[in-house]
mmCIF file of C-alpha atoms in Angstrom:
data_model
loop_
_atom_site.group_PDB
_atom_site.id
_atom_site.type_symbol
_atom_site.label_atom_id
_atom_site.label_comp_id
_atom_site.label_asym_id
_atom_site.label_seq_id
_atom_site.Cartn_x
_atom_site.Cartn_y
_atom_site.Cartn_z
ATOM 1 C CA UNK A 1 7.080 -20.007 6.668
ATOM 2 C CA UNK A 2 6.154 -20.526 2.645
ATOM 3 C CA UNK A 3 8.219 -19.437 0.391
ATOM 4 C CA UNK A 4 8.185 -15.908 -1.078
ATOM 5 C CA UNK A 5 10.382 -13.599 -3.094
ATOM 6 C CA UNK A 6 10.573 -11.195 -0.057
ATOM 7 C CA UNK A 7 14.053 -10.614 1.634
ATOM 8 C CA UNK A 8 14.309 -13.291 4.516
ATOM 9 C CA UNK A 9 15.302 -11.434 7.765
ATOM 10 C CA UNK A 10 17.038 -13.733 10.447
ATOM 11 C CA UNK A 11 17.530 -10.881 12.827
ATOM 12 C CA UNK A 12 13.522 -10.711 12.635
ATOM 13 C CA UNK A 13 13.052 -14.418 13.333
ATOM 14 C CA UNK A 14 15.375 -14.372 15.780
ATOM 15 C CA UNK A 15 13.667 -11.415 17.448
ATOM 16 C CA UNK A 16 10.201 -13.116 17.221
ATOM 17 C CA UNK A 17 11.099 -16.453 19.009
ATOM 18 C CA UNK A 18 12.967 -14.919 21.507
ATOM 19 C CA UNK A 19 10.117 -12.399 22.288
ATOM 20 C CA UNK A 20 7.383 -15.409 22.112
ATOM 21 C CA UNK A 21 9.920 -17.338 24.431
ATOM 22 C CA UNK A 22 10.547 -15.020 27.137
ATOM 23 C CA UNK A 23 6.762 -13.530 27.324
ATOM 24 C CA UNK A 24 5.340 -17.731 27.275
ATOM 25 C CA UNK A 25 7.541 -18.296 29.702
ATOM 26 C CA UNK A 26 6.343 -15.071 31.829
ATOM 27 C CA UNK A 27 2.882 -16.108 30.922
ATOM 28 C CA UNK A 28 3.715 -19.756 32.252
ATOM 29 C CA UNK A 29 5.021 -18.296 35.552
ATOM 30 C CA UNK A 30 1.742 -16.130 36.147
ATOM 31 C CA UNK A 31 -0.601 -18.863 35.749
ATOM 32 C CA UNK A 32 1.628 -21.165 38.032
ATOM 33 C CA UNK A 33 1.778 -18.374 40.799
ATOM 34 C CA UNK A 34 -1.921 -17.711 40.235
ATOM 35 C CA UNK A 35 -2.652 -21.512 40.597
ATOM 36 C CA UNK A 36 -0.284 -21.618 43.577
ATOM 37 C CA UNK A 37 -2.238 -19.119 45.268
ATOM 38 C CA UNK A 38 -5.603 -19.374 44.426
ATOM 39 C CA UNK A 39 -5.769 -23.699 44.376
ATOM 40 C CA UNK A 40 -9.641 -24.126 44.311
ATOM 41 C CA UNK A 41 -9.936 -21.551 41.460
ATOM 42 C CA UNK A 42 -7.122 -23.320 39.253
ATOM 43 C CA UNK A 43 -10.090 -24.873 36.746
ATOM 44 C CA UNK A 44 -11.431 -21.574 36.050
ATOM 45 C CA UNK A 45 -8.162 -20.267 35.678
ATOM 46 C CA UNK A 46 -6.943 -22.675 33.354
ATOM 47 C CA UNK A 47 -10.230 -22.647 31.680
ATOM 48 C CA UNK A 48 -10.254 -18.736 30.951
ATOM 49 C CA UNK A 49 -6.482 -18.849 29.972
ATOM 50 C CA UNK A 50 -6.855 -21.765 27.483
ATOM 51 C CA UNK A 51 -10.225 -20.578 26.037
ATOM 52 C CA UNK A 52 -9.471 -16.788 25.528
ATOM 53 C CA UNK A 53 -5.440 -18.113 23.828
ATOM 54 C CA UNK A 54 -7.214 -20.468 21.617
ATOM 55 C CA UNK A 55 -10.147 -17.520 20.725
ATOM 56 C CA UNK A 56 -7.328 -15.103 20.119
ATOM 57 C CA UNK A 57 -5.299 -17.443 17.954
ATOM 58 C CA UNK A 58 -8.268 -18.318 15.518
ATOM 59 C CA UNK A 59 -10.259 -14.811 15.363
ATOM 60 C CA UNK A 60 -7.216 -12.476 15.944
ATOM 61 C CA UNK A 61 -8.220 -11.633 11.986
ATOM 62 C CA UNK A 62 -11.754 -11.242 12.311
ATOM 63 C CA UNK A 63 -11.045 -9.424 15.788
ATOM 64 C CA UNK A 64 -8.753 -6.590 14.359
ATOM 65 C CA UNK A 65 -10.371 -6.270 10.897
ATOM 66 C CA UNK A 66 -13.640 -5.570 13.046
ATOM 67 C CA UNK A 67 -12.267 -3.129 15.470
ATOM 68 C CA UNK A 68 -10.366 -1.350 12.829
ATOM 69 C CA UNK A 69 -13.732 -0.854 10.611
ATOM 70 C CA UNK A 70 -12.210 -2.425 7.783
ATOM 71 C CA UNK A 71 -14.794 -3.692 5.260
ATOM 72 C CA UNK A 72 -13.646 -6.468 2.343
ATOM 73 C CA UNK A 73 -13.985 -5.185 -1.376
ATOM 74 C CA UNK A 74 -13.962 -6.879 -4.387
ATOM 75 C CA UNK A 75 -11.999 -6.033 -7.512
ATOM 76 C CA UNK A 76 -15.147 -4.459 -9.045
ATOM 77 C CA UNK A 77 -15.203 -2.136 -6.014
ATOM 78 C CA UNK A 78 -11.743 -1.102 -5.614
ATOM 79 C CA UNK A 79 -10.229 -1.967 -9.108
ATOM 80 C CA UNK A 80 -6.860 0.005 -8.216
ATOM 81 C CA UNK A 81 -6.240 -1.200 -4.611
ATOM 82 C CA UNK A 82 -6.802 -5.004 -5.850
ATOM 83 C CA UNK A 83 -4.340 -4.668 -8.867
ATOM 84 C CA UNK A 84 -1.564 -2.875 -6.817
ATOM 85 C CA UNK A 85 -1.871 -6.031 -4.525
ATOM 86 C CA UNK A 86 -2.250 -8.245 -7.451
ATOM 87 C CA UNK A 87 1.232 -7.202 -8.749
ATOM 88 C CA UNK A 88 3.014 -7.144 -5.551
ATOM 89 C CA UNK A 89 1.756 -10.597 -4.865
ATOM 90 C CA UNK A 90 2.765 -11.825 -8.442
ATOM 91 C CA UNK A 91 6.297 -10.075 -7.728
ATOM 92 C CA UNK A 92 6.202 -11.821 -4.306
ATOM 93 C CA UNK A 93 5.202 -15.018 -5.457
ATOM 94 C CA UNK A 94 2.592 -15.354 -2.857
ATOM 95 C CA UNK A 95 -0.440 -16.015 -2.281
ATOM 96 C CA UNK A 96 -2.956 -13.209 -2.493
ATOM 97 C CA UNK A 97 -4.519 -11.769 1.034
ATOM 98 C CA UNK A 98 -7.994 -10.313 1.516
ATOM 99 C CA UNK A 99 -8.392 -6.980 0.470
ATOM 100 C CA UNK A 100 -10.188 -4.442 2.459
ATOM 101 C CA UNK A 101 -10.999 -0.553 2.964
ATOM 102 C CA UNK A 102 -11.490 1.300 6.331
ATOM 103 C CA UNK A 103 -13.608 4.253 5.836
ATOM 104 C CA UNK A 104 -11.546 7.085 7.586
ATOM 105 C CA UNK A 105 -9.617 9.928 7.034
ATOM 106 C CA UNK A 106 -6.575 8.765 8.631
ATOM 107 C CA UNK A 107 -3.880 7.779 6.303
ATOM 108 C CA UNK A 108 -2.755 4.504 7.111
ATOM 109 C CA UNK A 109 -2.559 0.825 6.381
ATOM 110 C CA UNK A 110 -2.392 -2.670 8.388
ATOM 111 C CA UNK A 111 -2.283 -6.140 7.652
ATOM 112 C CA UNK A 112 -3.430 -8.859 9.752
ATOM 113 C CA UNK A 113 -4.234 -12.572 10.124
ATOM 114 C CA UNK A 114 -2.503 -15.457 11.243
ATOM 115 C CA UNK A 115 -0.841 -16.831 8.273
ATOM 116 C CA UNK A 116 -0.739 -16.208 4.344
ATOM 117 C CA UNK A 117 -3.915 -18.394 3.705
ATOM 118 C CA UNK A 118 -5.952 -16.124 5.649
ATOM 119 C CA UNK A 119 -4.820 -12.572 5.565
ATOM 120 C CA UNK A 120 -6.096 -9.664 5.184
ATOM 121 C CA UNK A 121 -4.083 -5.914 3.640
ATOM 122 C CA UNK A 122 -6.409 -2.942 4.579
ATOM 123 C CA UNK A 123 -5.876 0.595 3.372
ATOM 124 C CA UNK A 124 -8.160 3.815 4.743
ATOM 125 C CA UNK A 125 -9.754 5.648 2.319
ATOM 126 C CA UNK A 126 -7.445 8.982 3.798
ATOM 127 C CA UNK A 127 -4.332 6.499 2.292
ATOM 128 C CA UNK A 128 -6.136 5.962 -0.733
ATOM 129 C CA UNK A 129 -6.794 9.616 -1.383
ATOM 130 C CA UNK A 130 -3.428 10.826 -0.797
ATOM 131 C CA UNK A 131 -0.409 8.450 -2.398
ATOM 132 C CA UNK A 132 0.286 7.991 -5.658
ATOM 133 C CA UNK A 133 0.168 4.920 -7.193
ATOM 134 C CA UNK A 134 3.897 4.100 -6.711
ATOM 135 C CA UNK A 135 4.060 5.119 -3.603
ATOM 136 C CA UNK A 136 0.472 2.833 -2.185
ATOM 137 C CA UNK A 137 2.499 -0.051 -3.996
ATOM 138 C CA UNK A 138 5.476 1.119 -1.505
ATOM 139 C CA UNK A 139 3.550 1.093 1.442
ATOM 140 C CA UNK A 140 1.306 -2.356 0.488
ATOM 141 C CA UNK A 141 4.760 -4.108 0.178
ATOM 142 C CA UNK A 142 5.434 -3.184 3.531
ATOM 143 C CA UNK A 143 2.376 -4.461 4.554
ATOM 144 C CA UNK A 144 2.671 -7.949 2.553
ATOM 145 C CA UNK A 145 6.089 -8.224 4.162
ATOM 146 C CA UNK A 146 4.486 -8.427 7.442
ATOM 147 C CA UNK A 147 1.919 -11.233 6.202
ATOM 148 C CA UNK A 148 4.863 -13.000 4.447
ATOM 149 C CA UNK A 149 7.030 -12.942 7.652
ATOM 150 C CA UNK A 150 4.473 -13.970 10.145
ATOM 151 C CA UNK A 151 4.951 -11.263 12.081
ATOM 152 C CA UNK A 152 1.323 -10.340 12.295
ATOM 153 C CA UNK A 153 0.500 -13.497 14.315
ATOM 154 C CA UNK A 154 3.258 -12.988 16.540
ATOM 155 C CA UNK A 155 2.525 -9.452 17.507
ATOM 156 C CA UNK A 156 -1.517 -10.345 18.031
ATOM 157 C CA UNK A 157 -0.528 -13.222 20.576
ATOM 158 C CA UNK A 158 2.135 -11.260 22.263
ATOM 159 C CA UNK A 159 0.156 -8.187 22.555
ATOM 160 C CA UNK A 160 -2.841 -10.224 23.594
ATOM 161 C CA UNK A 161 -0.755 -11.876 26.670
ATOM 162 C CA UNK A 162 -0.249 -8.486 28.351
ATOM 163 C CA UNK A 163 -4.306 -8.025 28.202
ATOM 164 C CA UNK A 164 -5.078 -11.656 29.176
ATOM 165 C CA UNK A 165 -2.929 -11.322 32.044
ATOM 166 C CA UNK A 166 -5.185 -8.267 33.867
ATOM 167 C CA UNK A 167 -8.439 -10.473 32.639
ATOM 168 C CA UNK A 168 -6.832 -13.528 34.624
ATOM 169 C CA UNK A 169 -6.465 -11.389 37.357
ATOM 170 C CA UNK A 170 -9.981 -10.246 37.701
ATOM 171 C CA UNK A 171 -11.358 -13.814 37.277
ATOM 172 C CA UNK A 172 -8.512 -15.016 39.901
ATOM 173 C CA UNK A 173 -9.774 -12.415 42.177
ATOM 174 C CA UNK A 174 -13.150 -12.860 42.026
ATOM 175 C CA UNK A 175 -12.539 -16.760 42.015
ATOM 176 C CA UNK A 176 -10.623 -16.557 45.398
ATOM 177 C CA UNK A 177 -12.913 -13.359 47.142
ATOM 178 C CA UNK A 178 -15.787 -15.315 46.678
ATOM 179 C CA UNK A 179 -14.354 -18.396 48.573
ATOM 180 C CA UNK A 180 -13.878 -15.875 51.563
ATOM 181 C CA UNK A 181 -12.433 -16.996 54.885
ATOM 182 C CA UNK A 182 -12.703 -20.124 53.663
ATOM 183 C CA UNK A 183 -9.343 -19.871 51.794
ATOM 184 C CA UNK A 184 -6.520 -18.807 54.206
ATOM 185 C CA UNK A 185 -4.504 -17.591 50.848
ATOM 186 C CA UNK A 186 -6.859 -14.899 50.032
ATOM 187 C CA UNK A 187 -5.411 -12.008 51.881
ATOM 188 C CA UNK A 188 -1.932 -12.858 50.517
ATOM 189 C CA UNK A 189 -3.447 -13.253 46.838
ATOM 190 C CA UNK A 190 -5.343 -9.983 46.908
ATOM 191 C CA UNK A 191 -1.969 -8.364 47.697
ATOM 192 C CA UNK A 192 0.323 -10.476 45.127
ATOM 193 C CA UNK A 193 -1.983 -11.170 42.316
ATOM 194 C CA UNK A 194 -2.293 -7.573 41.254
ATOM 195 C CA UNK A 195 1.212 -6.978 41.926
ATOM 196 C CA UNK A 196 2.559 -9.876 39.691
ATOM 197 C CA UNK A 197 0.009 -9.038 36.938
ATOM 198 C CA UNK A 198 1.253 -5.529 36.446
ATOM 199 C CA UNK A 199 5.004 -6.835 36.437
ATOM 200 C CA UNK A 200 3.772 -9.680 33.779
ATOM 201 C CA UNK A 201 1.715 -6.539 32.026
ATOM 202 C CA UNK A 202 4.560 -4.388 31.791
ATOM 203 C CA UNK A 203 7.678 -6.745 30.806
ATOM 204 C CA UNK A 204 5.171 -8.016 28.066
ATOM 205 C CA UNK A 205 4.348 -4.389 26.820
ATOM 206 C CA UNK A 206 7.921 -3.618 26.672
ATOM 207 C CA UNK A 207 8.612 -6.762 24.549
ATOM 208 C CA UNK A 208 6.243 -6.142 22.381
ATOM 209 C CA UNK A 209 7.232 -2.661 21.585
ATOM 210 C CA UNK A 210 10.935 -3.606 21.551
ATOM 211 C CA UNK A 211 9.994 -6.392 18.614
ATOM 212 C CA UNK A 212 7.336 -3.844 16.830
ATOM 213 C CA UNK A 213 10.048 -1.452 16.129
ATOM 214 C CA UNK A 214 12.067 -3.753 14.687
ATOM 215 C CA UNK A 215 9.563 -5.326 12.632
ATOM 216 C CA UNK A 216 8.482 -1.891 11.019
ATOM 217 C CA UNK A 217 12.175 -1.356 10.335
ATOM 218 C CA UNK A 218 12.460 -5.147 8.284
ATOM 219 C CA UNK A 219 9.094 -4.799 6.730
ATOM 220 C CA UNK A 220 10.501 -1.198 5.271
ATOM 221 C CA UNK A 221 13.648 -2.977 3.988
ATOM 222 C CA UNK A 222 11.919 -6.170 2.637
ATOM 223 C CA UNK A 223 9.337 -3.930 1.026
ATOM 224 C CA UNK A 224 11.683 -1.724 -0.400
ATOM 225 C CA UNK A 225 14.011 -4.590 -1.898
ATOM 226 C CA UNK A 226 10.677 -6.525 -3.310
ATOM 227 C CA UNK A 227 9.538 -3.350 -5.279
ATOM 228 C CA UNK A 228 12.974 -1.747 -6.094
ATOM 229 C CA UNK A 229 11.612 1.571 -5.500
ATOM 230 C CA UNK A 230 13.272 2.744 -1.621
ATOM 231 C CA UNK A 231 12.365 6.456 -2.731
ATOM 232 C CA UNK A 232 8.378 5.748 -3.568
ATOM 233 C CA UNK A 233 8.083 4.280 0.284
ATOM 234 C CA UNK A 234 10.169 7.032 1.637
ATOM 235 C CA UNK A 235 7.804 9.673 -0.185
ATOM 236 C CA UNK A 236 4.899 7.854 1.332
ATOM 237 C CA UNK A 237 6.156 7.545 4.621
ATOM 238 C CA UNK A 238 6.953 11.133 4.587
ATOM 239 C CA UNK A 239 3.814 12.320 3.174
ATOM 240 C CA UNK A 240 1.196 10.099 5.555
ATOM 241 C CA UNK A 241 3.410 11.197 8.776
ATOM 242 C CA UNK A 242 3.100 15.115 7.902
ATOM 243 C CA UNK A 243 -0.592 14.504 7.177
ATOM 244 C CA UNK A 244 -1.582 12.911 10.312
ATOM 245 C CA UNK A 245 -1.026 16.822 11.674
ATOM 246 C CA UNK A 246 -4.098 17.671 9.803
ATOM 247 C CA UNK A 247 -6.082 15.093 11.348
ATOM 248 C CA UNK A 248 -8.622 15.835 14.310
ATOM 249 C CA UNK A 249 -7.022 14.758 17.464
ATOM 250 C CA UNK A 250 -10.199 12.857 18.489
ATOM 251 C CA UNK A 251 -10.313 10.660 15.445
ATOM 252 C CA UNK A 252 -6.292 10.170 15.883
ATOM 253 C CA UNK A 253 -7.310 8.707 19.509
ATOM 254 C CA UNK A 254 -9.778 6.280 18.489
ATOM 255 C CA UNK A 255 -6.887 4.809 16.246
ATOM 256 C CA UNK A 256 -4.202 5.084 18.477
ATOM 257 C CA UNK A 257 -4.923 1.663 20.364
ATOM 258 C CA UNK A 258 -4.109 -0.395 16.996
ATOM 259 C CA UNK A 259 -0.682 1.745 16.385
ATOM 260 C CA UNK A 260 1.186 -1.502 16.845
ATOM 261 C CA UNK A 261 -0.426 -2.556 13.309
ATOM 262 C CA UNK A 262 -0.541 0.483 11.327
ATOM 263 C CA UNK A 263 2.037 1.782 8.523
ATOM 264 C CA UNK A 264 2.670 4.643 10.682
ATOM 265 C CA UNK A 265 1.418 5.345 14.189
ATOM 266 C CA UNK A 266 -1.683 7.755 14.584
ATOM 267 C CA UNK A 267 0.021 9.529 17.397
ATOM 268 C CA UNK A 268 3.562 9.482 16.778
ATOM 269 C CA UNK A 269 4.030 10.330 20.632
ATOM 270 C CA UNK A 270 7.409 12.535 20.245
ATOM 271 C CA UNK A 271 7.251 13.322 23.688
ATOM 272 C CA UNK A 272 7.013 9.614 24.722
ATOM 273 C CA UNK A 273 10.552 7.870 25.380
ATOM 274 C CA UNK A 274 11.554 5.771 22.704
ATOM 275 C CA UNK A 275 11.254 2.974 24.570
ATOM 276 C CA UNK A 276 7.465 3.258 24.787
ATOM 277 C CA UNK A 277 7.103 3.667 20.793
ATOM 278 C CA UNK A 278 5.247 0.902 18.377
ATOM 279 C CA UNK A 279 7.446 2.192 15.518
ATOM 280 C CA UNK A 280 11.089 3.645 14.798
ATOM 281 C CA UNK A 281 11.346 7.286 14.637
ATOM 282 C CA UNK A 282 10.704 8.924 10.959
ATOM 283 C CA UNK A 283 14.183 9.244 10.787
ATOM 284 C CA UNK A 284 15.393 6.179 11.372
ATOM 285 C CA UNK A 285 12.874 4.998 8.792
ATOM 286 C CA UNK A 286 14.026 7.346 6.318
ATOM 287 C CA UNK A 287 17.877 7.066 6.889
ATOM 288 C CA UNK A 288 17.402 3.202 6.347
ATOM 289 C CA UNK A 289 15.562 3.832 3.011
ATOM 290 C CA UNK A 290 17.922 6.252 1.918
ATOM 291 C CA UNK A 291 20.965 3.661 2.197
ATOM 292 C CA UNK A 292 18.962 0.753 0.724
ATOM 293 C CA UNK A 293 18.393 3.578 -2.158
ATOM 294 C CA UNK A 294 22.296 4.118 -2.539
ATOM 295 C CA UNK A 295 23.060 -0.121 -2.532
ATOM 296 C CA UNK A 296 20.749 -0.076 -5.238
ATOM 297 C CA UNK A 297 22.497 2.715 -7.278
ATOM 298 C CA UNK A 298 19.458 5.280 -7.072
ATOM 299 C CA UNK A 299 19.554 8.863 -6.185
ATOM 300 C CA UNK A 300 18.047 9.889 -2.585
ATOM 301 C CA UNK A 301 15.027 11.790 -2.123
ATOM 302 C CA UNK A 302 15.396 15.398 -2.691
#
């Protein structure tokens, strides 16, 4: 990882490596099972697996930005947003990412890209309208931490592998069933492949969510230490979470699939188990920021 002034997080690095190792191992086993059950379809399986993985790795930033409605803006179009990103990048000694705005009232922000050179940081119009300048810088520092630690690329790949398992399952079943009775393994494959696919998806989903919760705490910590204003980030977090309740549910539902990339989840899922959540609880995040403020000798939020 290129050097920046963001606080290093060995815990995050270790968790990213372990998550990718286990998901990668799971992926290899899954492909092996498909090839073993549908020997005649192995060229199709490998072609789909390799092609989709490469496409996801190289074009993940564009896919995510397009899916979330991000529109790249110039310094003339968004001087305040660019100014905040410029200040933080200078403070962090890191390359400036592309800057974008998503036209939605859902107050949020996200970062995407497989590395610092092709990263994009996006804020929504709802976020820009609601936050004070120091609060906005706190949120952007959080998002730039994701870029500096490269956890955006890891999350994108990890999330995609579960989806890819489903795509490959359909392709493998189609390839196997098209051979009909000529393949004695078709009956077994029809039963086993969906089961294996479900197991792969479930395990990769849980591992990704576990990593996602830790990376959010890590980004909060790194962003607060970089700016030296944990209270501003805490204020932004409280404001964004509170304002979510005023957004129409239909708009939140549209944003919900991208929760893992957002500063705060569009739908908090308080009724769901924490095991399934993409973010730590608000109490956890505010508690950590309060402890950082105390370490810096600053008063906590009132």
